[in-house]
Amino acid sequence: MALRARREGSADPAINGLRPTNVPAYTLKLQLAYRVASVPGLELLANGLYESDRIVMPDNSLSIPAISRLDLGLRYEQRLAHGTLVWRAGVENLTNQDAWRESPFQFGHTYLFPMAPRTFAVSVQASL
């Protein structure tokens, strides 16, 4: 997505025409799933994210850098006589990148939210 967002009609005319805070100009999201033919029910998953820099201050004097993130996982659906088990395992932020994921400006203050570090997750879901 390419977004040319600009401020208009602001109470402060000095910021009209500037980029709004916490809005990336470019976002790219990619999701891939591959079903392994030799193992019925198994899927390999990959998610990629890229977001361009975000403005931090309303006067556009400060920004946070672009971020990118890669997540990998697998999903296995096991059929039972009277239901299904879905096993999931994955890692988010595989490269363990340190970055700010958001920078909202509210009530005269800037808030910076960090991207979560590399995170591993395992789960099972039963449908009986």
PDB file of N, CA and C in Angstrom, residues 51-54 63-67 99-100:
ATOM      1  N   GLU A  51       7.184  -1.737   6.785  1.00  0.00           N
ATOM      2  CA  GLU A  51       6.509  -0.445   6.906  1.00  0.00           C
ATOM      3  C   GLU A  51       7.568   0.640   6.874  1.00  0.00           C
ATOM      4  N   SER A  52       7.320   1.681   6.079  1.00  0.00           N
ATOM      5  CA  SER A  52       8.275   2.788   5.981  1.00  0.00           C
ATOM      6  C   SER A  52       8.277   3.592   7.282  1.00  0.00           C
ATOM      7  N   ASP A  53       9.113   4.608   7.322  1.00  0.00           N
ATOM      8  CA  ASP A  53       9.222   5.430   8.518  1.00  0.00           C
ATOM      9  C   ASP A  53       7.871   6.030   8.911  1.00  0.00           C
ATOM     10  N   ARG A  54       7.755   6.382  10.192  1.00  0.00           N
ATOM     11  CA  ARG A  54       6.543   7.023  10.721  1.00  0.00           C
ATOM     12  C   ARG A  54       6.935   8.350  11.365  1.00  0.00           C
ATOM     13  N   SER A  63      11.105  11.436  13.204  1.00  0.00           N
ATOM     14  CA  SER A  63      10.448  10.220  12.719  1.00  0.00           C
ATOM     15  C   SER A  63      11.170   8.999  13.278  1.00  0.00           C
ATOM     16  N   ILE A  64      10.476   7.859  13.242  1.00  0.00           N
ATOM     17  CA  ILE A  64      11.114   6.602  13.606  1.00  0.00           C
ATOM     18  C   ILE A  64      11.401   5.854  12.303  1.00  0.00           C
ATOM     19  N   PRO A  65      12.471   5.043  12.277  1.00  0.00           N
ATOM     20  CA  PRO A  65      12.856   4.368  11.035  1.00  0.00           C
ATOM     21  C   PRO A  65      11.850   3.310  10.586  1.00  0.00           C
ATOM     22  N   ALA A  66      12.013   2.880   9.363  1.00  0.00           N
ATOM     23  CA  ALA A  66      11.198   1.805   8.793  1.00  0.00           C
ATOM     24  C   ALA A  66      11.441   0.512   9.572  1.00  0.00           C
ATOM     25  N   ILE A  67      10.459  -0.384   9.522  1.00  0.00           N
ATOM     26  CA  ILE A  67      10.616  -1.672  10.177  1.00  0.00           C
ATOM     27  C   ILE A  67      10.330  -2.792   9.186  1.00  0.00           C
ATOM     28  N   ALA A  99      12.979  -2.451  17.099  1.00  0.00           N
ATOM     29  CA  ALA A  99      12.389  -1.340  16.353  1.00  0.00           C
ATOM     30  C   ALA A  99      11.179  -0.809  17.108  1.00  0.00           C
ATOM     31  N   TRP A 100      10.783   0.394  16.730  1.00  0.00           N
ATOM     32  CA  TRP A 100       9.539   0.962  17.243  1.00  0.00           C
ATOM     33  C   TRP A 100       8.436   0.607  16.252  1.00  0.00           C
TER      34      TRP A 100
END
